[in-house]
Coordinates of C-alpha atoms and ligand atoms in Angstrom, one line a residue:
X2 CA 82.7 206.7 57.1
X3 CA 83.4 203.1 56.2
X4 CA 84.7 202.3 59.5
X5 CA 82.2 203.6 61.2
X6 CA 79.4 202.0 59.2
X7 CA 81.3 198.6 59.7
X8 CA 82.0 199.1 63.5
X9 CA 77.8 200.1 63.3
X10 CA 76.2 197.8 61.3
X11 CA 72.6 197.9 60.1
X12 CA 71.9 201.2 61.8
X13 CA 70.4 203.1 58.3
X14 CA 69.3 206.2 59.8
X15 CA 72.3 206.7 62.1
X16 CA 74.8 206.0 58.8
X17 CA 72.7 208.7 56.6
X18 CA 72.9 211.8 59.7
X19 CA 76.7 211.0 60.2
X20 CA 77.6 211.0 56.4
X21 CA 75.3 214.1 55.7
X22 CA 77.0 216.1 58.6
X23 CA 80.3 214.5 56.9
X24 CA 79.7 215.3 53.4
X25 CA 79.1 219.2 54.3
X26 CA 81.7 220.0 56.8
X27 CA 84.4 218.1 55.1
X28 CA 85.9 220.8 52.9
X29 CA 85.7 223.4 56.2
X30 CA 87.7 220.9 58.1
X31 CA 90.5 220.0 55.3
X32 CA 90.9 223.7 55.2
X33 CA 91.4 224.4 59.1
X34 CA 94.1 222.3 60.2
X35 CA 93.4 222.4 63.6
X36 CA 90.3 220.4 62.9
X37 CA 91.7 218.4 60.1
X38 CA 95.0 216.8 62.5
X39 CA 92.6 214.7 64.3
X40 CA 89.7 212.1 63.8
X41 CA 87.7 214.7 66.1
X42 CA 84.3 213.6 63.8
X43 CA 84.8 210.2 64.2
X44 CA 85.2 210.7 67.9
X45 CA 81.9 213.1 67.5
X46 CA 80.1 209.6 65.9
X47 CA 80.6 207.5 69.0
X48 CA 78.5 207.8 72.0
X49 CA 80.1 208.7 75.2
X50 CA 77.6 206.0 76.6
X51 CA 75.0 203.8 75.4
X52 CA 72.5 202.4 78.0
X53 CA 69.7 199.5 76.9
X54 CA 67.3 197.7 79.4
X55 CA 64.4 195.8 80.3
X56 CA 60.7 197.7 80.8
X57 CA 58.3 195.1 82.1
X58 CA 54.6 196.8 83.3
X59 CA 51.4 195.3 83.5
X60 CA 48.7 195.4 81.0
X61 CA 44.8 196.2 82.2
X62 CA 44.1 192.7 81.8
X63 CA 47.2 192.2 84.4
X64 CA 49.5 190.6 82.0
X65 CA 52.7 191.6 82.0
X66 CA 54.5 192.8 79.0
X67 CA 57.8 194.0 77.9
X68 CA 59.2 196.5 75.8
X69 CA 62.6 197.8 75.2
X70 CA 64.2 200.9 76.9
X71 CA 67.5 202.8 75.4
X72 CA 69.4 206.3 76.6
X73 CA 72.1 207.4 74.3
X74 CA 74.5 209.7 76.1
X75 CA 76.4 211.5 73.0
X76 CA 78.2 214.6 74.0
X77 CA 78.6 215.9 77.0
X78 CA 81.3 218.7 75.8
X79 CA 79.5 221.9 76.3
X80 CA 76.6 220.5 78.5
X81 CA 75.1 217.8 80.9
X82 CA 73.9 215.5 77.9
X83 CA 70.1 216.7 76.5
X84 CA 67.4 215.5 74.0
X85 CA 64.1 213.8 74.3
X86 CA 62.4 210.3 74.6
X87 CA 60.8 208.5 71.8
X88 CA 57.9 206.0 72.8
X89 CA 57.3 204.8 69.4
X90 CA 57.1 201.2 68.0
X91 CA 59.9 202.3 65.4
X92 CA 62.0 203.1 68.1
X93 CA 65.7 201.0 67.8
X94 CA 69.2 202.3 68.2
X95 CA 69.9 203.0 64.5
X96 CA 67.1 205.7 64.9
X97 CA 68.0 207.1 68.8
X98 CA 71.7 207.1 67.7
X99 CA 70.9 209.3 64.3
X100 CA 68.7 211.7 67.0
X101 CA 71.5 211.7 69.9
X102 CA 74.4 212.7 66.7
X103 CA 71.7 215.6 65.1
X104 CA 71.5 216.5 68.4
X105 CA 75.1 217.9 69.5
X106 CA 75.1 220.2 66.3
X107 CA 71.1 221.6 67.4
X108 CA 72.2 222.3 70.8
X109 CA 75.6 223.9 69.7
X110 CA 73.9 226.2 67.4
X111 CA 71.3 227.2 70.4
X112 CA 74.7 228.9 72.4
X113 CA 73.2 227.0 75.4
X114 CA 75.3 224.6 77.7
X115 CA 73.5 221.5 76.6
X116 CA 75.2 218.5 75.8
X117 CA 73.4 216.0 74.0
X118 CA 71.5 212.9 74.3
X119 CA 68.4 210.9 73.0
X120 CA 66.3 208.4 74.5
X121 CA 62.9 206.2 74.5
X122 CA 61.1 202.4 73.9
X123 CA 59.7 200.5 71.6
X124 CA 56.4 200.6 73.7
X125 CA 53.3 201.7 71.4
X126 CA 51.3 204.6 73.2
X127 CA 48.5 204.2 70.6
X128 CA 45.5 202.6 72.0
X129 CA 46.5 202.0 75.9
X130 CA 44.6 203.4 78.7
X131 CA 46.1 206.3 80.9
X132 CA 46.9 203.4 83.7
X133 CA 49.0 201.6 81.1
X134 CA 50.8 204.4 80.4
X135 CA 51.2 205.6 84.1
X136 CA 52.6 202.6 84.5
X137 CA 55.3 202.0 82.1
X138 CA 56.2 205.0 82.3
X139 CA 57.2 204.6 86.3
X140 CA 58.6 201.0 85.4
X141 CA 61.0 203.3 82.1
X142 CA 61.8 205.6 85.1
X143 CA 62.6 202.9 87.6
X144 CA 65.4 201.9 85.1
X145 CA 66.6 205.2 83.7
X146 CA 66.8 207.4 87.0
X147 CA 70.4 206.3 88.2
X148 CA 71.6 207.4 84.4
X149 CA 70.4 210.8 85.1
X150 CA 70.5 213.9 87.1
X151 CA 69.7 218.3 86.6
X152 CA 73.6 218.1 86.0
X153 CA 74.0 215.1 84.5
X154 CA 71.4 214.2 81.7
X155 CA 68.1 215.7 81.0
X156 CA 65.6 214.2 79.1
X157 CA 62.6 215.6 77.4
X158 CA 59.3 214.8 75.4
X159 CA 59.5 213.5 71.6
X160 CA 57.0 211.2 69.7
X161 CA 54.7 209.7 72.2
X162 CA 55.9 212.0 74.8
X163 CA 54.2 214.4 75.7
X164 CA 53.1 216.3 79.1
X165 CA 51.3 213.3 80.8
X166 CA 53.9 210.9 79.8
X167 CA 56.3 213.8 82.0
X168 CA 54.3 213.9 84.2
X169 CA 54.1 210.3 85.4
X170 CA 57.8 209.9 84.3
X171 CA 58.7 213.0 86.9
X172 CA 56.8 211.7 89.7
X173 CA 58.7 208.0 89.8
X174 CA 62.3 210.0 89.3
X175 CA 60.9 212.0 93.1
X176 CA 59.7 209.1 94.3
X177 CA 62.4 206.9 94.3
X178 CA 65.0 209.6 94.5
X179 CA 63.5 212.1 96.7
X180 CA 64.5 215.0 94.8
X181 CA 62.7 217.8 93.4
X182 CA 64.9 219.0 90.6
X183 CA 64.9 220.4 86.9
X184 CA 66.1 216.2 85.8
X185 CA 63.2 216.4 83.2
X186 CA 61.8 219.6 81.1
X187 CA 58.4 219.9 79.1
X188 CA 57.1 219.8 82.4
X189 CA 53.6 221.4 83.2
X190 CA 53.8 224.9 84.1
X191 CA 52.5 224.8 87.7
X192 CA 55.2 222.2 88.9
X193 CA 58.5 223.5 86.9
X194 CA 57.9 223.9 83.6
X195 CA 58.3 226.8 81.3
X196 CA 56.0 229.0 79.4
X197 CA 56.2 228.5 75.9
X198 CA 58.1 225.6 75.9
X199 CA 55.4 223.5 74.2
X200 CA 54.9 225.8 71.6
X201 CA 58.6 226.3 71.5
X202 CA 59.7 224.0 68.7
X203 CA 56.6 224.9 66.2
X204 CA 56.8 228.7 66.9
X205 CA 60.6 228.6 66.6
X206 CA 60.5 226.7 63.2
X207 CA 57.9 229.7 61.6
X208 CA 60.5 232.5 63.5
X209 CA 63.3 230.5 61.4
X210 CA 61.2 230.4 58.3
X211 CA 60.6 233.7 58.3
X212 CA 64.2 234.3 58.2
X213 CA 64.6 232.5 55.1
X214 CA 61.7 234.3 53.6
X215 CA 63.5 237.9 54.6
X216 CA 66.5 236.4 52.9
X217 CA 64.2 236.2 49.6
X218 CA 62.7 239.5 49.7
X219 CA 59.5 237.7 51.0
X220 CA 57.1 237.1 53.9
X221 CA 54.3 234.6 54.9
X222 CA 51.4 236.7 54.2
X223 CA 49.7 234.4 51.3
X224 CA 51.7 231.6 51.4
X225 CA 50.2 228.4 51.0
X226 CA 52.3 226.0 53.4
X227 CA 51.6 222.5 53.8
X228 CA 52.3 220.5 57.6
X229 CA 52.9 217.3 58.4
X230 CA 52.0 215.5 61.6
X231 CA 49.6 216.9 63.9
X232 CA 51.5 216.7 66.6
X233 CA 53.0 219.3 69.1
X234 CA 55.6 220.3 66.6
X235 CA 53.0 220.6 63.7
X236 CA 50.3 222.3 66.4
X237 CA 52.4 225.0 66.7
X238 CA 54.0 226.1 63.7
X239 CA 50.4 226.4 62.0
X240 CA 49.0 228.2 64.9
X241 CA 51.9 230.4 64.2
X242 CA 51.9 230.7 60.3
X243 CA 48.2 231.6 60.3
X244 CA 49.1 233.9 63.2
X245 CA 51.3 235.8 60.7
X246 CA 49.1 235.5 57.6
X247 CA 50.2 232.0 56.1
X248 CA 47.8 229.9 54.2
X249 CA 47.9 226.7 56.1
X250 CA 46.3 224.5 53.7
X251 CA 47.5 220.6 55.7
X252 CA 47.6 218.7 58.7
X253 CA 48.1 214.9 59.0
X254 CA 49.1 211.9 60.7
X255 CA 49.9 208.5 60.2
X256 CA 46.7 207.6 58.4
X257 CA 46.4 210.3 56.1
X258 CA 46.2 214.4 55.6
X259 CA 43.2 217.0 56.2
X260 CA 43.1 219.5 53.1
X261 CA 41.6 223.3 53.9
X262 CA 42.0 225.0 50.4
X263 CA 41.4 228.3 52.1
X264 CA 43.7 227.5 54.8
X265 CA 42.9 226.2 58.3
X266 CA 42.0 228.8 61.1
X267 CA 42.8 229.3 64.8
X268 CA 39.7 227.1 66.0
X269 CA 40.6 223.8 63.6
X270 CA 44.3 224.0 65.8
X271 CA 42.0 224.4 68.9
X272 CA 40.0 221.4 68.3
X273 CA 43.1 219.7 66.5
X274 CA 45.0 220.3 70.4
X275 CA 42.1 218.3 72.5
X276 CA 41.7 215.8 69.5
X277 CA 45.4 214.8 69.8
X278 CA 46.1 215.6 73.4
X279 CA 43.4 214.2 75.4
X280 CA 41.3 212.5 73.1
X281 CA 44.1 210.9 71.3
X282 CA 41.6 210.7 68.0
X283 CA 42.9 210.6 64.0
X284 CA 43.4 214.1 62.2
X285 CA 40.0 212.6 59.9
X286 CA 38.0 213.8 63.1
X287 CA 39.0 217.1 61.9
X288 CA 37.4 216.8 58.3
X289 CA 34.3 215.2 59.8
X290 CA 33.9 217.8 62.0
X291 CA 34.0 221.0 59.7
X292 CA 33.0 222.4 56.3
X293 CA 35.8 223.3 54.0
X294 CA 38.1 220.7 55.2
X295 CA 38.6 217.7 52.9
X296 CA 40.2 214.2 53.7
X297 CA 42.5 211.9 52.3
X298 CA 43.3 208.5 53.5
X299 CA 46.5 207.1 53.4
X300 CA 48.0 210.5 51.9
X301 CA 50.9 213.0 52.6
X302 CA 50.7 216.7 52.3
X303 CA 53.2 216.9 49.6
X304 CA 50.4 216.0 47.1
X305 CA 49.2 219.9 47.0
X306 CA 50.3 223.1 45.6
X307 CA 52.5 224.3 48.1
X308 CA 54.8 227.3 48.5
X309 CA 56.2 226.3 52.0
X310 CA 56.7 222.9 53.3
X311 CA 56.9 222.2 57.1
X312 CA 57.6 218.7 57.5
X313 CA 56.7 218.1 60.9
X314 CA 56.2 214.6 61.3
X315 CA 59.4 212.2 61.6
X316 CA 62.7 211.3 59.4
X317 CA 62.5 210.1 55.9
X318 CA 58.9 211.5 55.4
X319 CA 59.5 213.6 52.1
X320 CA 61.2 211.9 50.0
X321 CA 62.3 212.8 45.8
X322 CA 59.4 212.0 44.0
X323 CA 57.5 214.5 46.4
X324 CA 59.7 217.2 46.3
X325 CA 59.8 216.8 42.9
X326 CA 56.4 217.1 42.2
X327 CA 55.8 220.1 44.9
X328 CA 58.8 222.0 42.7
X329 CA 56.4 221.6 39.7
X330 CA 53.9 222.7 41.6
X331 CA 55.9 226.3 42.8
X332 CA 57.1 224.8 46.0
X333 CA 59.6 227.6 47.4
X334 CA 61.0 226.5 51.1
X335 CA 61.5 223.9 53.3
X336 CA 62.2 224.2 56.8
X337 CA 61.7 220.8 58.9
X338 CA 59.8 220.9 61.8
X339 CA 60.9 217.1 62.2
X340 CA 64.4 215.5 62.8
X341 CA 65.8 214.7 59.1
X342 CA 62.1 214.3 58.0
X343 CA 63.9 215.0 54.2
X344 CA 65.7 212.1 52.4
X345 CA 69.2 212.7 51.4
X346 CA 68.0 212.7 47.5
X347 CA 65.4 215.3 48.0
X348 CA 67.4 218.0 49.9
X349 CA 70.3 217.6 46.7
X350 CA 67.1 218.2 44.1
X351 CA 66.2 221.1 46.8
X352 CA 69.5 222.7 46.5
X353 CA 69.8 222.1 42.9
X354 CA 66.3 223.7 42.0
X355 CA 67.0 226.8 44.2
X356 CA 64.8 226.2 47.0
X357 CA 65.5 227.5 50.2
X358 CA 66.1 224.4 52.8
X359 CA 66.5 224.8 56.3
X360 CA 67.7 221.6 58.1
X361 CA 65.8 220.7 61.1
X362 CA 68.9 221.2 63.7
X363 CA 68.6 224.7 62.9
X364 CA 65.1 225.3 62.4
X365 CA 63.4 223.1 65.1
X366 CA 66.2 223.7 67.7
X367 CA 63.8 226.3 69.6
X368 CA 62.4 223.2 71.5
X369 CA 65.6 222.4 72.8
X370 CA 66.5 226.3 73.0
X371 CA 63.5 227.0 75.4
X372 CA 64.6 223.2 77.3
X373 CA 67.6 225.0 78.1
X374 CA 65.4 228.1 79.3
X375 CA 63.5 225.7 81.7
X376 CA 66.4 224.3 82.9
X377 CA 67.6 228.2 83.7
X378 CA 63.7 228.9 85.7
X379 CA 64.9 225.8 87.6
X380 CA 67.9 226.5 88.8
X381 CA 67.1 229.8 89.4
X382 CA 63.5 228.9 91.4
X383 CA 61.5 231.6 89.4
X384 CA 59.7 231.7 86.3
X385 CA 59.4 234.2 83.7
X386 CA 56.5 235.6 81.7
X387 CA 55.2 234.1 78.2
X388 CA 56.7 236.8 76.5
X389 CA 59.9 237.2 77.9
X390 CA 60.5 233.6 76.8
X391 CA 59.0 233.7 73.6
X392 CA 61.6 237.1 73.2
X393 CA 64.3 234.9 73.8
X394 CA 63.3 232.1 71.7
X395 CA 63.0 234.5 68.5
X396 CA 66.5 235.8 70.0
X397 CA 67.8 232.3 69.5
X398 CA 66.6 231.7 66.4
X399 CA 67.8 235.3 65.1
X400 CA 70.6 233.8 66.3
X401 CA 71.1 230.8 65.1
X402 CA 69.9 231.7 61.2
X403 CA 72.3 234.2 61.5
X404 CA 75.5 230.8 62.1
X405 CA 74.1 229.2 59.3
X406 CA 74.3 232.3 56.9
X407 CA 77.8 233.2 58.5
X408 CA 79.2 229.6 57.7
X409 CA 76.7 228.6 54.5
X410 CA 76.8 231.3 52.2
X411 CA 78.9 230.4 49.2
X412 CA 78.8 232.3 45.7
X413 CA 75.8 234.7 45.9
X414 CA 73.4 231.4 47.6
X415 CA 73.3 230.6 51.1
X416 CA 73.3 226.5 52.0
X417 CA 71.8 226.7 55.5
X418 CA 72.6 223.1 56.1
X419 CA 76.2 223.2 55.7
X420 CA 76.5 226.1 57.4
X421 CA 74.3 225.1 60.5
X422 CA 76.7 221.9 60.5
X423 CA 79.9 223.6 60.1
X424 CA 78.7 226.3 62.8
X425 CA 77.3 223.1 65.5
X426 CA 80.5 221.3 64.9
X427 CA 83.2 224.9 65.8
X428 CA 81.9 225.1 69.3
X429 CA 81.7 221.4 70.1
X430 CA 85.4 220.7 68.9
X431 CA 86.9 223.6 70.2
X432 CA 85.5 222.1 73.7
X433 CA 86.7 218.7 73.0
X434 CA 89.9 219.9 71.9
X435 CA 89.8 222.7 75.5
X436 CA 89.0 219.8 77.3
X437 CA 91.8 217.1 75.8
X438 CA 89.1 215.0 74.5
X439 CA 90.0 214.8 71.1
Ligands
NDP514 P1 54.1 213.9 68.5 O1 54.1 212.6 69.0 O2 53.4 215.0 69.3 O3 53.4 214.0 67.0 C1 54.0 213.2 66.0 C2 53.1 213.4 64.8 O4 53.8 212.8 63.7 C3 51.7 212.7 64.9 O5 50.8 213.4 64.1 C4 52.0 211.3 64.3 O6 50.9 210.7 63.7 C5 53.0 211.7 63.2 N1 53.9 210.5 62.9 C6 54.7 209.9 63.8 N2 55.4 208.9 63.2 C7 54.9 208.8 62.0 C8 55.1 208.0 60.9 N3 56.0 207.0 61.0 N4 54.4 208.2 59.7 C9 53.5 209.2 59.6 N5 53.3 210.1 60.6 C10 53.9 209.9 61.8 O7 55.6 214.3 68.2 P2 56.3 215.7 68.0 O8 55.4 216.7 67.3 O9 56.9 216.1 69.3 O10 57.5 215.4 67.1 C11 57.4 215.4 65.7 C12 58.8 215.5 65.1 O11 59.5 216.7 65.6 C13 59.8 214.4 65.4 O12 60.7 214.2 64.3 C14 60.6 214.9 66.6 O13 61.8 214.3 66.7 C15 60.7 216.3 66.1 N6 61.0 217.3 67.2 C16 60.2 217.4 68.3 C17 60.5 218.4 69.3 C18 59.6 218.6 70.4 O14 59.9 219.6 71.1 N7 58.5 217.9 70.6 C19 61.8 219.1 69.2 C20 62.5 219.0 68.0 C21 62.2 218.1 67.1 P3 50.2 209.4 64.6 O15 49.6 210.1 65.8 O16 49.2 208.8 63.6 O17 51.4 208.5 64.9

């Protein structure tokens, strides 16, 4: 860990994902010596490629601007390398590097042959006109297309990325390369994509917590869960959990957090899908709108009485104080919707307080899981029906709850995290080692 927070200095985010994958897999790999005889982690760390360049696009005012552009190729030992783009002001290698590492373990755990990857910009979607972002998006894919390919690397959506950003990113990749191919997923259904896939991640992280609620003798009739974000991820999972009797009390986004004390129904997600989709409006719209929702500038969701928290936003978002004030308040599960949205701290006072915690590259790997399902409908030319994909999403997730409970249970408790790491890591080194690359 010291050498490789020296050879990657001020990278914060990327050190913290390494040396929590580290911390838990550690003891599994001392004990197996075919793991233990080489530096495979370390090896693991390092990206099998790192790309950076230059995004210069024109402004409405016909200024030109420019914005940085990244792809980090990972792992590509059981798959063409796979993971999303970030276009988010935040965006810097520290944070694509800590995505691209979470990544191999997700998409190991899915069973799926997808390597992985994470990409994006510092460009700032907020606030520019659909021409702006037409157009840096052609000028990102003018860049990142010869990095690329349906065999080689296949991005996806993330923050900021959403269909019309896939859209106008897909069209430049066929323009310039004259190939229509599965090279991007989270496409729209009528040109390649795949139903389900952009409820995927949300209704595969309620599937995944209602696994942890079985493991407690419980279910999610009644429960009050609070959300975070308001985003596709955090769409989805509350249209979900009120779908199956949850109480979903929150929604929010950077500004602040909309409270329903008697939960939020199917026509506030409605509304909340045009508001953030195509009007692109704050979450407060939602308050103003309708009775029984309240407000709350500059807040989290983690100031309520919760029972279930689906953090849904981005990393580092609940941090100790808040978990320790929703355990006060009865707080019983947390299952991320977001990549690492829980700070190292928190998840220790989670384990240490008995509350179930279900890491994100378990429980939000069905967006990945049903990426790899597009990616299938592709290659194959066809598509299949909404509920044959959503049956094998829940399959996947079955699935993958069931590798963290094989390789986390430990005296009479079950830590999902180590075992989701020690089960992402098996089938990844075992190909390195297949494949003499470690
Ligand atoms: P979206 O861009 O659709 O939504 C992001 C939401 O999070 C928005 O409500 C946004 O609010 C809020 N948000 C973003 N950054 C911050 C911040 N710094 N502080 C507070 N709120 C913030 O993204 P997704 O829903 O796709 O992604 C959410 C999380 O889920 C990310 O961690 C992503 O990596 C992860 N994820 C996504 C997958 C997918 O399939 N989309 C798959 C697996 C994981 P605002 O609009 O105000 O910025």
């Amino acid at each position: 860990m010291d050498r490789i927070i020296k050879k990657n200095p001020n990278q914060p985010e990327f050190h913290q994902a390494v040396l929590e994958v580290f911390e838990s897999i550690l003891p599994f790999v001392v004990k197996n010596k075919k793991y233990a005889k080489r530096t495979l982690l370390e090896i693991m760390s390092e990206p099998e490629r790192t790309i950076g360049f230059r995004i210069s696009w024109q402004n409405d005012e016909g200024n030109i601007e420019v914005n940085k552009g990244y792809r980090v190729q990972m792992s590509s030992s059981i798959g063409p390398y796979k993971g999303g783009l970030r276009f988010h002001p935040s965006v810097n290698l520290s944070i694509l590097k800590f995505l691209a590492f979470e990544q191999i373990f997700k998409n190991s755990l899915t069973s799926l042959p997808l390597g992985a990857g994470k990409g994006g910009s510092d460009f700032d979607p907020k606030g520019k006109s659909d021409n702006e972002i037409r157009r840096f998006c052609q000028n990102f894919m003018t860049e990142l297309y010869r990095h690329i390919g349906d065999s080689t690397d296949i991005p996806a959506g993330d923050i900021g990325v959403g269909a019309r950003e896939i859209g106008y990113l897909f069209g430049q990749y066929k323009k310039i390369t004259n190939q229509f191919n599965g090279v991007l997923t989270g496409k729209t259904y009528g040109w390649g994509g795949s139903l389900i896939r952009p409820e995927a991640t949300g209704y595969g992280c309620v599937y995944f917590t209602q696994h942890l609620l079985k493991d407690r003798n419980e279910d999610l009739e009644g429960q009050k869960i609070g959300i975070s974000g308001s985003g596709n991820v955090a769409q989805y999972a509350a249209e979900k959990a009120i779908e199956l009797g949850g109480i979903v009390q929150t929604l929010s986004d950077s500004k602040g957090v909309v409270y329903a004390e008697n939960g939020l129904k199917q026509e506030h997600i409605e509304f909340t899908k045009i508001l953030k989709n195509e009007k692109r409006g704050r979450i407060k719209e939602l308050a103003d709108h309708f009775d029984g929702i309240k407000y709350f500038e500059s807040e989290k969701p983690w100031r309520f009485p919760l029972s279930i928290a689906l953090p849904s936003a981005t990393q580092n978002e609940l941090n100790l104080g808040e978990v320790n004030s929703l355990v006060s308040n009865g707080l019983k599960y947390v299952v991320e919707g977001a990549n690492m949205p829980t700070t190292p701290d928190a998840i220790s006072f989670l384990h240490a307080n008995n509350v179930a915690y279900g890491p994100g590259k378990a429980s939000n790997a069905g967006g990945v899981a049903t990426s790899g399902l597009e990616m299938s409908q592709n290659a194959l030319k066809l598509h299949w029906s909404s509920q044959e994909v959503d049956q094998k999403l829940q399959g996947i997730m079955t699935n993958i709850h069931a590798q963290c409970k094989e390789f986390g249970s430990e005296s009479g408790s079950i830590n999902y995290a180590k075992g989701a790491n020690i089960a992402g890591f098996v089938r990844v080194a075992d190909a390195m080692l297949d494949q003499g690359l470690a």
